Amino acid sequence: MVLLAEPAAAAVPVCTSYVRTSIYRPSSSTGDYRCWMQRGHRTDGVIILQEAIRVCYGAWLRSIGFPQEVKSDGDFGPITEDALRRIQKLEGAAVDGVFGIDTSYRMLWFNGRDANCRHVY
């Protein structure tokens, strides 16, 4: 039997859900918002990420010529990944297309009532 090493991100849980305090934010199944997601994931956490991209960054993405709207379908596919890379660059995060702790703290999140977006520190 061959054992393969897990990625370094395996020590941090995958964002499978979300928490709502004053904002909506992806979280692990235990409510920990220090989680990660990447292309291929299909979770409720992805839906919240996509909603934040659409609500908080949609106008900006269109203004820079982003070719498609990010849909809130829960599928972390190539469109979500590309939009996230652009947001990571804008917000000064590592541009890797993977949603993680640093990106979570740097990007804008929405409150769900009036689409007021803000950073979380």
PDB file of C-alpha atoms in Angstrom, residues 73-114:
ATOM      1  CA  ASP A  73     -24.415  27.570  -7.059  1.00  0.00           C
ATOM      2  CA  GLY A  74     -22.062  26.095  -4.445  1.00  0.00           C
ATOM      3  CA  ASP A  75     -19.636  24.778  -7.078  1.00  0.00           C
ATOM      4  CA  PHE A  76     -16.104  26.163  -6.689  1.00  0.00           C
ATOM      5  CA  GLY A  77     -15.311  26.003 -10.379  1.00  0.00           C
ATOM      6  CA  PRO A  78     -13.047  27.926 -12.749  1.00  0.00           C
ATOM      7  CA  ILE A  79     -15.153  31.118 -12.736  1.00  0.00           C
ATOM      8  CA  THR A  80     -15.165  31.311  -8.920  1.00  0.00           C
ATOM      9  CA  GLU A  81     -11.444  30.544  -8.840  1.00  0.00           C
ATOM     10  CA  ASP A  82     -10.612  33.234 -11.407  1.00  0.00           C
ATOM     11  CA  ALA A  83     -12.761  35.837  -9.629  1.00  0.00           C
ATOM     12  CA  LEU A  84     -11.143  34.921  -6.303  1.00  0.00           C
ATOM     13  CA  ARG A  85      -7.652  35.336  -7.784  1.00  0.00           C
ATOM     14  CA  ARG A  86      -8.534  38.852  -8.929  1.00  0.00           C
ATOM     15  CA  ILE A  87      -9.976  39.692  -5.517  1.00  0.00           C
ATOM     16  CA  GLN A  88      -6.901  38.278  -3.783  1.00  0.00           C
ATOM     17  CA  LYS A  89      -4.714  40.544  -5.895  1.00  0.00           C
ATOM     18  CA  LEU A  90      -6.943  43.557  -5.190  1.00  0.00           C
ATOM     19  CA  GLU A  91      -6.955  42.897  -1.436  1.00  0.00           C
ATOM     20  CA  GLY A  92      -3.237  42.084  -1.119  1.00  0.00           C
ATOM     21  CA  ALA A  93      -3.595  38.374  -0.371  1.00  0.00           C
ATOM     22  CA  ALA A  94      -1.521  35.579  -1.880  1.00  0.00           C
ATOM     23  CA  VAL A  95      -2.870  35.071  -5.403  1.00  0.00           C
ATOM     24  CA  ASP A  96      -3.398  31.318  -5.515  1.00  0.00           C
ATOM     25  CA  GLY A  97      -7.128  30.904  -6.160  1.00  0.00           C
ATOM     26  CA  VAL A  98      -7.536  29.047  -2.868  1.00  0.00           C
ATOM     27  CA  PHE A  99      -9.804  30.503  -0.201  1.00  0.00           C
ATOM     28  CA  GLY A 100      -8.069  30.371   3.168  1.00  0.00           C
ATOM     29  CA  ILE A 101      -7.619  32.237   6.421  1.00  0.00           C
ATOM     30  CA  ASP A 102      -5.663  35.185   4.971  1.00  0.00           C
ATOM     31  CA  THR A 103      -8.119  35.692   2.119  1.00  0.00           C
ATOM     32  CA  SER A 104     -11.017  35.447   4.569  1.00  0.00           C
ATOM     33  CA  TYR A 105      -9.636  38.322   6.629  1.00  0.00           C
ATOM     34  CA  ARG A 106      -8.766  40.478   3.626  1.00  0.00           C
ATOM     35  CA  MET A 107     -11.940  40.304   1.561  1.00  0.00           C
ATOM     36  CA  LEU A 108     -15.280  42.028   2.026  1.00  0.00           C
ATOM     37  CA  TRP A 109     -18.295  40.192   3.471  1.00  0.00           C
ATOM     38  CA  PHE A 110     -21.976  41.112   3.374  1.00  0.00           C
ATOM     39  CA  ASN A 111     -24.572  41.278   6.115  1.00  0.00           C
ATOM     40  CA  GLY A 112     -27.456  39.852   4.088  1.00  0.00           C
ATOM     41  CA  ARG A 113     -29.946  42.603   4.889  1.00  0.00           C
ATOM     42  CA  ASP A 114     -28.894  45.620   2.882  1.00  0.00           C
TER      43      ASP A 114
END
